[in-house]
mmCIF file of C-alpha atoms and ligand atoms in Angstrom:
data_model
loop_
_atom_site.group_PDB
_atom_site.id
_atom_site.type_symbol
_atom_site.label_atom_id
_atom_site.label_comp_id
_atom_site.label_asym_id
_atom_site.label_seq_id
_atom_site.Cartn_x
_atom_site.Cartn_y
_atom_site.Cartn_z
ATOM 1 C CA MET A 1 -47.227 60.774 36.759
ATOM 2 C CA LYS A 2 -44.381 58.879 35.195
ATOM 3 C CA ARG A 3 -41.956 60.759 32.981
ATOM 4 C CA LYS A 4 -41.953 59.284 29.487
ATOM 5 C CA ILE A 5 -38.413 58.902 28.240
ATOM 6 C CA SER A 6 -36.519 57.521 25.251
ATOM 7 C CA ILE A 7 -32.812 56.751 25.272
ATOM 8 C CA LEU A 8 -30.799 57.089 22.089
ATOM 9 C CA GLY A 9 -27.715 54.940 22.525
ATOM 10 C CA SER A 10 -28.944 52.729 25.368
ATOM 11 C CA THR A 11 -26.143 50.167 24.940
ATOM 12 C CA GLY A 12 -23.318 52.718 25.274
ATOM 13 C CA SER A 13 -21.610 53.764 28.496
ATOM 14 C CA ILE A 14 -24.023 56.642 29.313
ATOM 15 C CA GLY A 15 -27.075 54.694 28.102
ATOM 16 C CA ARG A 16 -26.314 51.685 30.300
ATOM 17 C CA GLN A 17 -25.768 53.887 33.349
ATOM 18 C CA ALA A 18 -29.014 55.758 32.590
ATOM 19 C CA LEU A 19 -30.877 52.442 32.677
ATOM 20 C CA GLU A 20 -29.246 51.676 36.045
ATOM 21 C CA VAL A 21 -30.600 55.003 37.307
ATOM 22 C CA ILE A 22 -34.055 54.254 35.879
ATOM 23 C CA GLU A 23 -34.026 50.819 37.494
ATOM 24 C CA LYS A 24 -33.638 52.535 40.881
ATOM 25 C CA LEU A 25 -36.427 54.973 40.032
ATOM 26 C CA GLU A 26 -38.760 52.647 38.179
ATOM 27 C CA ASP A 27 -41.920 54.290 39.567
ATOM 28 C CA LYS A 28 -40.797 57.614 38.062
ATOM 29 C CA PHE A 29 -40.180 56.593 34.443
ATOM 30 C CA GLU A 30 -41.878 54.931 31.536
ATOM 31 C CA ILE A 31 -39.562 54.046 28.668
ATOM 32 C CA ILE A 32 -40.969 54.829 25.232
ATOM 33 C CA ALA A 33 -37.994 53.731 23.123
ATOM 34 C CA LEU A 34 -34.453 52.395 23.324
ATOM 35 C CA THR A 35 -32.005 52.618 20.440
ATOM 36 C CA ALA A 36 -28.661 51.045 19.667
ATOM 37 C CA GLY A 37 -26.273 50.692 16.753
ATOM 38 C CA SER A 38 -24.809 47.239 16.283
ATOM 39 C CA ASN A 39 -24.961 45.862 19.841
ATOM 40 C CA ILE A 40 -28.209 44.026 19.143
ATOM 41 C CA ASN A 41 -27.775 41.356 21.830
ATOM 42 C CA LEU A 42 -27.564 43.878 24.641
ATOM 43 C CA LEU A 43 -30.418 45.917 23.143
ATOM 44 C CA ASN A 44 -32.678 42.857 23.088
ATOM 45 C CA GLU A 45 -31.759 42.087 26.713
ATOM 46 C CA GLN A 46 -32.631 45.670 27.652
ATOM 47 C CA ILE A 47 -35.959 45.400 25.782
ATOM 48 C CA LYS A 48 -36.807 42.258 27.726
ATOM 49 C CA LYS A 49 -36.052 43.952 31.024
ATOM 50 C CA PHE A 50 -37.339 47.508 30.490
ATOM 51 C CA LYS A 51 -40.169 46.822 28.013
ATOM 52 C CA PRO A 52 -39.999 49.903 25.779
ATOM 53 C CA ARG A 53 -42.727 50.151 23.156
ATOM 54 C CA TYR A 54 -40.318 50.963 20.337
ATOM 55 C CA ALA A 55 -36.700 50.282 19.466
ATOM 56 C CA TYR A 56 -34.147 51.071 16.793
ATOM 57 C CA ALA A 57 -30.942 49.302 15.770
ATOM 58 C CA ASN A 58 -28.870 49.297 12.577
ATOM 59 C CA ASP A 59 -30.535 45.986 11.763
ATOM 60 C CA LEU A 60 -34.244 46.647 12.442
ATOM 61 C CA LYS A 61 -35.173 43.009 11.725
ATOM 62 C CA ALA A 62 -33.021 41.751 14.589
ATOM 63 C CA ILE A 63 -35.063 43.634 17.219
ATOM 64 C CA GLU A 64 -37.078 41.342 19.498
ATOM 65 C CA GLY A 65 -39.946 42.383 21.757
ATOM 66 C CA ALA A 66 -40.491 45.988 20.632
ATOM 67 C CA GLU A 67 -41.835 47.655 17.508
ATOM 68 C CA PRO A 68 -38.938 48.727 15.273
ATOM 69 C CA LEU A 69 -38.943 52.421 14.341
ATOM 70 C CA SER A 70 -36.454 54.796 12.715
ATOM 71 C CA LEU A 71 -34.577 57.328 14.872
ATOM 72 C CA GLU A 72 -36.554 60.092 13.176
ATOM 73 C CA GLU A 73 -39.865 58.407 14.038
ATOM 74 C CA ILE A 74 -38.815 57.880 17.646
ATOM 75 C CA CYS A 75 -37.763 61.515 17.981
ATOM 76 C CA SER A 76 -40.978 62.861 16.477
ATOM 77 C CA ASN A 77 -43.162 60.830 18.849
ATOM 78 C CA LYS A 78 -44.741 63.491 21.053
ATOM 79 C CA GLU A 79 -45.528 60.969 23.776
ATOM 80 C CA ASN A 80 -41.921 61.541 24.869
ATOM 81 C CA ASP A 81 -41.465 64.064 27.682
ATOM 82 C CA LEU A 82 -37.713 63.727 27.404
ATOM 83 C CA ILE A 83 -35.141 62.172 25.106
ATOM 84 C CA LEU A 84 -31.716 61.273 26.446
ATOM 85 C CA VAL A 85 -29.275 61.653 23.562
ATOM 86 C CA ALA A 86 -26.456 59.337 24.594
ATOM 87 C CA VAL A 87 -25.149 58.277 21.182
ATOM 88 C CA SER A 88 -21.645 59.402 20.346
ATOM 89 C CA GLY A 89 -20.702 61.009 17.069
ATOM 90 C CA LYS A 90 -22.501 63.114 14.489
ATOM 91 C CA ILE A 91 -25.334 60.578 14.311
ATOM 92 C CA GLY A 92 -26.756 62.375 17.373
ATOM 93 C CA LEU A 93 -27.339 65.687 15.651
ATOM 94 C CA LYS A 94 -30.314 65.043 13.326
ATOM 95 C CA PRO A 95 -32.515 63.128 15.803
ATOM 96 C CA THR A 96 -31.853 65.844 18.420
ATOM 97 C CA VAL A 97 -33.008 68.535 15.993
ATOM 98 C CA THR A 98 -36.125 66.454 15.183
ATOM 99 C CA ALA A 99 -36.961 66.094 18.883
ATOM 100 C CA ILE A 100 -36.494 69.840 19.459
ATOM 101 C CA ASN A 101 -38.740 70.629 16.483
ATOM 102 C CA ASN A 102 -41.377 68.442 18.135
ATOM 103 C CA GLY A 103 -41.113 70.304 21.421
ATOM 104 C CA ILE A 104 -39.501 67.411 23.321
ATOM 105 C CA ASP A 105 -37.011 68.260 26.076
ATOM 106 C CA ILE A 106 -33.465 66.926 25.664
ATOM 107 C CA ALA A 107 -31.007 65.490 28.152
ATOM 108 C CA LEU A 108 -27.843 65.927 26.118
ATOM 109 C CA ALA A 109 -24.800 63.698 26.424
ATOM 110 C CA ASN A 110 -23.809 63.898 22.747
ATOM 111 C CA LYS A 111 -20.924 66.339 22.247
ATOM 112 C CA GLU A 112 -21.192 66.717 18.480
ATOM 113 C CA THR A 113 -24.668 68.261 18.650
ATOM 114 C CA LEU A 114 -23.375 71.520 20.101
ATOM 115 C CA VAL A 115 -19.829 71.416 18.740
ATOM 116 C CA MET A 116 -21.075 71.000 15.160
ATOM 117 C CA ALA A 117 -24.293 73.004 15.271
ATOM 118 C CA GLY A 118 -24.532 74.855 18.592
ATOM 119 C CA ASP A 119 -25.968 78.063 17.119
ATOM 120 C CA ILE A 120 -28.717 76.245 15.201
ATOM 121 C CA VAL A 121 -29.607 73.843 18.020
ATOM 122 C CA MET A 122 -29.784 76.461 20.799
ATOM 123 C CA ASP A 123 -31.762 78.819 18.575
ATOM 124 C CA LEU A 124 -34.279 76.065 17.736
ATOM 125 C CA ALA A 125 -34.565 75.113 21.402
ATOM 126 C CA ARG A 126 -35.365 78.726 22.362
ATOM 127 C CA LYS A 127 -37.968 79.030 19.586
ATOM 128 C CA ASN A 128 -39.647 75.751 20.551
ATOM 129 C CA GLY A 129 -39.466 76.333 24.311
ATOM 130 C CA VAL A 130 -37.389 73.168 24.687
ATOM 131 C CA LYS A 131 -35.089 72.588 27.656
ATOM 132 C CA ILE A 132 -31.592 71.265 26.890
ATOM 133 C CA ILE A 133 -30.309 69.717 30.088
ATOM 134 C CA PRO A 134 -26.634 68.795 29.922
ATOM 135 C CA VAL A 135 -25.470 65.358 31.077
ATOM 136 C CA ASP A 136 -21.702 65.890 30.915
ATOM 137 C CA SER A 137 -20.473 66.313 34.501
ATOM 138 C CA GLU A 138 -18.935 69.759 33.886
ATOM 139 C CA HIS A 139 -21.990 71.297 32.232
ATOM 140 C CA CYS A 140 -24.279 69.545 34.686
ATOM 141 C CA ALA A 141 -22.272 71.201 37.481
ATOM 142 C CA ILE A 142 -22.577 74.636 35.895
ATOM 143 C CA HIS A 143 -26.292 74.043 35.280
ATOM 144 C CA GLN A 144 -26.683 73.346 39.006
ATOM 145 C CA CYS A 145 -24.682 76.425 40.038
ATOM 146 C CA ILE A 146 -26.393 79.031 37.861
ATOM 147 C CA LYS A 147 -29.448 80.814 39.191
ATOM 148 C CA ASN A 148 -29.309 83.936 37.047
ATOM 149 C CA ILE A 149 -27.020 83.740 34.032
ATOM 150 C CA LEU A 150 -26.964 87.549 33.708
ATOM 151 C CA GLN A 151 -25.105 87.773 37.036
ATOM 152 C CA VAL A 152 -22.415 85.283 36.007
ATOM 153 C CA ASP A 153 -19.013 86.675 35.153
ATOM 154 C CA LYS A 154 -17.067 83.491 34.416
ATOM 155 C CA LEU A 155 -17.474 79.742 33.947
ATOM 156 C CA ILE A 156 -14.699 77.630 35.472
ATOM 157 C CA ILE A 157 -14.495 74.180 33.892
ATOM 158 C CA THR A 158 -12.387 71.607 35.679
ATOM 159 C CA ALA A 159 -10.222 69.031 33.906
ATOM 160 C CA SER A 160 -8.710 65.961 35.522
ATOM 161 C CA GLY A 161 -5.703 66.321 33.232
ATOM 162 C CA GLY A 162 -5.914 62.711 32.028
ATOM 163 C CA PRO A 163 -3.147 60.086 32.162
ATOM 164 C CA PHE A 164 -0.361 62.399 30.880
ATOM 165 C CA LEU A 165 -0.843 65.278 33.299
ATOM 166 C CA HIS A 166 2.570 64.978 34.914
ATOM 167 C CA LYS A 167 4.291 62.999 32.156
ATOM 168 C CA SER A 168 6.879 64.640 29.931
ATOM 169 C CA VAL A 169 6.099 65.729 26.379
ATOM 170 C CA GLU A 170 8.484 62.954 25.231
ATOM 171 C CA GLU A 171 6.547 60.250 27.124
ATOM 172 C CA MET A 172 3.272 61.592 25.785
ATOM 173 C CA LYS A 173 4.573 61.647 22.207
ATOM 174 C CA ASN A 174 5.429 57.955 22.334
ATOM 175 C CA ALA A 175 2.381 56.860 24.319
ATOM 176 C CA THR A 176 0.762 53.567 23.394
ATOM 177 C CA VAL A 177 -2.971 53.176 22.865
ATOM 178 C CA GLU A 178 -3.162 51.352 26.212
ATOM 179 C CA GLN A 179 -1.466 54.219 28.044
ATOM 180 C CA ALA A 180 -3.799 56.757 26.447
ATOM 181 C CA LEU A 181 -6.803 54.655 27.403
ATOM 182 C CA ALA A 182 -5.768 54.374 31.059
ATOM 183 C CA HIS A 183 -7.736 57.326 32.396
ATOM 184 C CA PRO A 184 -7.079 57.879 36.117
ATOM 185 C CA ARG A 185 -10.597 59.026 37.110
ATOM 186 C CA TRP A 186 -13.327 58.310 34.612
ATOM 187 C CA ASN A 187 -14.322 55.079 32.912
ATOM 188 C CA MET A 188 -15.627 56.074 29.468
ATOM 189 C CA GLY A 189 -15.747 55.043 25.813
ATOM 190 C CA ARG A 190 -12.492 54.756 23.823
ATOM 191 C CA LYS A 191 -12.832 57.878 21.680
ATOM 192 C CA ILE A 192 -13.649 60.224 24.568
ATOM 193 C CA THR A 193 -10.863 58.677 26.662
ATOM 194 C CA VAL A 194 -8.265 59.525 23.998
ATOM 195 C CA ASP A 195 -9.788 63.031 23.818
ATOM 196 C CA SER A 196 -9.327 63.283 27.573
ATOM 197 C CA ALA A 197 -5.661 62.324 27.219
ATOM 198 C CA THR A 198 -5.009 65.148 24.718
ATOM 199 C CA LEU A 199 -7.426 67.530 26.509
ATOM 200 C CA MET A 200 -9.377 67.864 23.250
ATOM 201 C CA ASN A 201 -12.326 66.645 25.295
ATOM 202 C CA LYS A 202 -11.981 69.724 27.496
ATOM 203 C CA GLY A 203 -11.752 71.909 24.401
ATOM 204 C CA LEU A 204 -14.982 70.419 23.046
ATOM 205 C CA GLU A 205 -16.580 71.031 26.450
ATOM 206 C CA VAL A 206 -15.531 74.698 26.319
ATOM 207 C CA ILE A 207 -17.327 75.002 22.963
ATOM 208 C CA GLU A 208 -20.405 73.265 24.376
ATOM 209 C CA ALA A 209 -20.392 75.548 27.430
ATOM 210 C CA HIS A 210 -20.239 78.602 25.156
ATOM 211 C CA HIS A 211 -23.454 77.480 23.448
ATOM 212 C CA LEU A 212 -25.308 76.051 26.454
ATOM 213 C CA PHE A 213 -24.775 79.083 28.669
ATOM 214 C CA ASN A 214 -24.366 81.761 25.977
ATOM 215 C CA MET A 215 -21.009 82.797 27.402
ATOM 216 C CA ASP A 216 -18.118 84.448 25.514
ATOM 217 C CA TYR A 217 -14.977 82.322 25.211
ATOM 218 C CA ASP A 218 -12.880 84.812 27.184
ATOM 219 C CA LYS A 219 -15.241 84.163 30.110
ATOM 220 C CA ILE A 220 -14.720 80.398 30.077
ATOM 221 C CA GLU A 221 -11.688 79.205 31.998
ATOM 222 C CA VAL A 222 -10.210 75.718 32.273
ATOM 223 C CA VAL A 223 -8.433 74.638 35.452
ATOM 224 C CA VAL A 224 -6.746 71.294 36.009
ATOM 225 C CA HIS A 225 -8.093 69.557 39.091
ATOM 226 C CA PRO A 226 -6.756 65.973 39.230
ATOM 227 C CA GLN A 227 -9.152 64.630 41.903
ATOM 228 C CA SER A 228 -12.254 65.409 39.771
ATOM 229 C CA VAL A 229 -14.279 66.210 42.880
ATOM 230 C CA ILE A 230 -15.217 69.744 41.870
ATOM 231 C CA HIS A 231 -17.057 69.114 38.606
ATOM 232 C CA SER A 232 -17.046 72.798 37.619
ATOM 233 C CA ALA A 233 -17.823 76.214 39.059
ATOM 234 C CA ILE A 234 -19.017 79.697 38.207
ATOM 235 C CA GLU A 235 -17.927 83.097 39.396
ATOM 236 C CA TYR A 236 -20.602 85.730 39.875
ATOM 237 C CA VAL A 237 -19.989 89.419 39.104
ATOM 238 C CA ASP A 238 -19.511 90.135 42.819
ATOM 239 C CA GLY A 239 -16.649 87.636 43.117
ATOM 240 C CA SER A 240 -18.652 84.854 44.762
ATOM 241 C CA VAL A 241 -17.708 81.441 43.421
ATOM 242 C CA ILE A 242 -20.230 78.585 43.447
ATOM 243 C CA ALA A 243 -18.948 75.077 42.702
ATOM 244 C CA GLN A 244 -20.657 71.712 42.417
ATOM 245 C CA LEU A 245 -18.903 68.759 44.029
ATOM 246 C CA GLY A 246 -19.407 65.044 44.211
ATOM 247 C CA ILE A 247 -17.662 61.742 43.807
ATOM 248 C CA PRO A 248 -16.576 61.167 40.163
ATOM 249 C CA SER A 249 -19.482 59.027 38.990
ATOM 250 C CA MET A 250 -21.514 59.635 35.839
ATOM 251 C CA HIS A 251 -24.616 58.204 37.547
ATOM 252 C CA ILE A 252 -25.118 61.446 39.458
ATOM 253 C CA PRO A 253 -25.196 63.886 36.493
ATOM 254 C CA ILE A 254 -27.239 61.397 34.449
ATOM 255 C CA GLN A 255 -29.818 61.136 37.223
ATOM 256 C CA TYR A 256 -29.861 64.926 37.659
ATOM 257 C CA ALA A 257 -30.456 65.460 33.935
ATOM 258 C CA ILE A 258 -33.277 62.956 33.537
ATOM 259 C CA THR A 259 -35.103 63.863 36.783
ATOM 260 C CA TYR A 260 -34.576 67.662 36.619
ATOM 261 C CA PRO A 261 -35.972 69.741 38.308
ATOM 262 C CA GLU A 262 -36.715 67.033 40.888
ATOM 263 C CA ARG A 263 -34.071 65.298 42.979
ATOM 264 C CA TYR A 264 -34.292 61.785 44.350
ATOM 265 C CA GLU A 265 -32.061 59.471 46.348
ATOM 266 C CA GLY A 266 -32.079 57.021 43.430
ATOM 267 C CA ILE A 267 -28.555 55.935 42.578
ATOM 268 C CA LYS A 268 -26.840 57.452 45.652
ATOM 269 C CA THR A 269 -24.685 54.871 47.423
ATOM 270 C CA HIS A 270 -22.964 56.759 50.237
ATOM 271 C CA SER A 271 -22.638 60.189 51.740
ATOM 272 C CA PHE A 272 -20.000 62.657 50.542
ATOM 273 C CA SER A 273 -17.100 63.218 52.934
ATOM 274 C CA PHE A 274 -14.650 66.125 52.712
ATOM 275 C CA SER A 275 -12.327 64.528 55.251
ATOM 276 C CA GLU A 276 -12.117 61.324 53.222
ATOM 277 C CA ILE A 277 -11.090 63.363 50.163
ATOM 278 C CA ALA A 278 -8.664 65.341 52.342
ATOM 279 C CA ARG A 279 -7.259 67.592 49.632
ATOM 280 C CA LEU A 280 -8.132 69.256 46.365
ATOM 281 C CA ASP A 281 -5.426 70.425 43.966
ATOM 282 C CA PHE A 282 -5.572 72.910 41.113
ATOM 283 C CA GLU A 283 -3.186 74.028 38.416
ATOM 284 C CA GLU A 284 -3.110 75.948 35.164
ATOM 285 C CA PRO A 285 -3.260 73.687 32.064
ATOM 286 C CA ASP A 286 0.066 73.192 30.268
ATOM 287 C CA TRP A 287 -0.840 74.936 27.006
ATOM 288 C CA ASP A 288 2.244 73.666 25.137
ATOM 289 C CA LYS A 289 1.705 70.032 26.009
ATOM 290 C CA PHE A 290 -2.057 70.189 25.532
ATOM 291 C CA LYS A 291 -2.263 72.215 22.340
ATOM 292 C CA ALA A 292 -5.688 70.728 21.589
ATOM 293 C CA LEU A 293 -7.138 73.080 24.163
ATOM 294 C CA SER A 294 -5.803 76.181 22.360
ATOM 295 C CA LEU A 295 -7.034 74.817 19.033
ATOM 296 C CA ALA A 296 -10.531 74.390 20.453
ATOM 297 C CA TYR A 297 -10.606 77.962 21.805
ATOM 298 C CA GLN A 298 -9.307 79.136 18.431
ATOM 299 C CA ALA A 299 -12.021 77.243 16.511
ATOM 300 C CA GLY A 300 -14.690 78.447 18.932
ATOM 301 C CA ASN A 301 -13.658 82.066 18.532
ATOM 302 C CA ILE A 302 -13.685 81.778 14.729
ATOM 303 C CA GLY A 303 -17.128 80.134 14.936
ATOM 304 C CA GLY A 304 -19.163 78.993 11.919
ATOM 305 C CA SER A 305 -17.787 75.825 10.367
ATOM 306 C CA ALA A 306 -14.442 76.059 12.218
ATOM 307 C CA THR A 307 -15.698 73.862 15.064
ATOM 308 C CA VAL A 308 -17.078 71.366 12.509
ATOM 309 C CA CYS A 309 -13.550 71.131 11.091
ATOM 310 C CA LEU A 310 -11.972 70.768 14.540
ATOM 311 C CA ASN A 311 -14.359 67.964 15.489
ATOM 312 C CA ALA A 312 -14.221 66.012 12.203
ATOM 313 C CA ALA A 313 -10.414 66.161 11.873
ATOM 314 C CA ASN A 314 -9.990 65.163 15.512
ATOM 315 C CA GLU A 315 -12.368 62.217 15.304
ATOM 316 C CA GLU A 316 -10.712 60.806 12.175
ATOM 317 C CA ALA A 317 -7.265 61.228 13.720
ATOM 318 C CA VAL A 318 -8.359 59.599 17.004
ATOM 319 C CA PHE A 319 -9.650 56.571 15.071
ATOM 320 C CA ALA A 320 -6.296 56.342 13.242
ATOM 321 C CA PHE A 321 -4.493 56.494 16.601
ATOM 322 C CA LEU A 322 -6.735 53.781 18.069
ATOM 323 C CA ASP A 323 -5.952 51.652 14.997
ATOM 324 C CA GLY A 324 -2.244 52.061 15.772
ATOM 325 C CA LYS A 325 -1.594 54.019 12.563
ATOM 326 C CA ILE A 326 -0.350 57.295 14.050
ATOM 327 C CA LYS A 327 1.157 58.619 17.287
ATOM 328 C CA LEU A 328 -0.743 60.520 19.940
ATOM 329 C CA PHE A 329 0.748 63.918 19.027
ATOM 330 C CA ASP A 330 -0.079 63.320 15.349
ATOM 331 C CA ILE A 331 -3.737 63.734 16.322
ATOM 332 C CA ILE A 332 -3.229 67.334 17.297
ATOM 333 C CA ASP A 333 -0.830 68.096 14.414
ATOM 334 C CA THR A 334 -3.469 66.729 12.044
ATOM 335 C CA VAL A 335 -6.226 68.859 13.558
ATOM 336 C CA GLU A 336 -4.027 71.950 13.363
ATOM 337 C CA ARG A 337 -3.141 71.326 9.716
ATOM 338 C CA MET A 338 -6.781 70.753 8.794
ATOM 339 C CA MET A 339 -7.815 73.931 10.580
ATOM 340 C CA ASN A 340 -5.160 75.923 8.742
ATOM 341 C CA LEU A 341 -6.427 74.554 5.414
ATOM 342 C CA HIS A 342 -10.101 75.176 6.187
ATOM 343 C CA ASN A 343 -12.011 78.099 4.676
ATOM 344 C CA THR A 344 -14.525 78.870 7.391
ATOM 345 C CA LYS A 345 -18.138 79.262 6.417
ATOM 346 C CA ALA A 346 -20.076 81.586 8.700
ATOM 347 C CA ASN A 347 -23.599 80.514 9.737
ATOM 348 C CA PRO A 348 -23.712 77.194 7.864
ATOM 349 C CA THR A 349 -27.082 75.423 7.545
ATOM 350 C CA LEU A 350 -27.513 71.901 8.891
ATOM 351 C CA GLU A 351 -27.083 70.472 5.366
ATOM 352 C CA GLU A 352 -23.900 72.504 4.855
ATOM 353 C CA ILE A 353 -22.587 71.335 8.223
ATOM 354 C CA PHE A 354 -22.939 67.672 7.187
ATOM 355 C CA GLU A 355 -21.389 68.434 3.791
ATOM 356 C CA ILE A 356 -18.396 70.209 5.351
ATOM 357 C CA ASP A 357 -18.049 67.442 7.937
ATOM 358 C CA GLY A 358 -17.852 64.851 5.144
ATOM 359 C CA GLU A 359 -15.292 66.862 3.139
ATOM 360 C CA ILE A 360 -13.062 67.409 6.187
ATOM 361 C CA ARG A 361 -13.169 63.707 7.025
ATOM 362 C CA LEU A 362 -12.080 62.716 3.502
ATOM 363 C CA LYS A 363 -9.249 65.264 3.457
ATOM 364 C CA THR A 364 -8.149 64.216 6.941
ATOM 365 C CA GLN A 365 -8.061 60.565 5.892
ATOM 366 C CA GLU A 366 -5.846 61.478 2.904
ATOM 367 C CA LEU A 367 -3.494 63.370 5.203
ATOM 368 C CA LEU A 368 -3.457 60.458 7.690
ATOM 369 C CA LEU A 369 -2.542 57.994 4.928
ATOM 370 C CA LYS A 370 0.632 60.012 4.309
ATOM 371 C CA LEU A 371 1.474 59.937 8.028
ATOM 372 C CA ALA A 372 0.810 56.224 8.539
HETATM 373 MG MG1 MG B 401 -16.822 65.822 30.874
#
């Protein structure tokens, strides 16, 4: 039987790679729906090739070859066995909640879903018996390592360190957009690449790991590992460490997430070789240079709306940086100032989360105007 899948964000980096995986495994999947934002040309090409029944784009009238539906309608269609949430930004949260409420399993690549509303989303998934299978390489690695979560003592999340790992604070302060976007290992979207340069991305992943694996923050450790071969690891209570390794390619975790619990050859191109890699290095993160990481732990430990504030302030500041309006370090200063100003609300509802997100964004934009 074919697995019936929809992809939210099929024209983005993860969505395109997911379709490459599905192309290799075409006898295993039937595509119910593809969705995009404004990249209508690519969406229509994908519709022609993969023949989904439904599609969504910002401009519904521009869709050719599939029945246009809203994101909510696509995510409440119980024909879906699995929905890959590969959109970036807060737009991913509501459709994910809809899919969970309809008992549809989720392959999750959207960071905001758990950073903004991890408690609500994981609780709903438990109540509805829905599997949330992580796509991000680190969480995918941990997912593969864990057999019994109760025996796990520590999660070890690896970080490549990004383009400024061994650059001075001074060089990082004055970095250009191009330098921040030149990630040494991973080819990703612009926003996440800047987050990888500040290590905010790793901070957001720590928050996601806390929710996905129900692990206290003091049991989640970040280690810098520039080769990005070990995608993450766990330590069991008896001191045994299990790690997941592979070449740094997003195809592998995407394929794992959408075929789980099966495994297929699919996208594999060549066999893994330890001798080709030759060496693996590790170091403690530089907490002074990468303050974003401390801020993320801080927000996670406070909980409630604190992580909503962290995420919203960061995203607005990253956009300002990409527009050339502020410097790289201003991103983190902005996030810190917004967090200091924020009155945390414990256990916010989904509506309150969106309200707080909107307020933080407005206030952050005002602050950024003064900086620019
Ligand atoms: Mg990652």
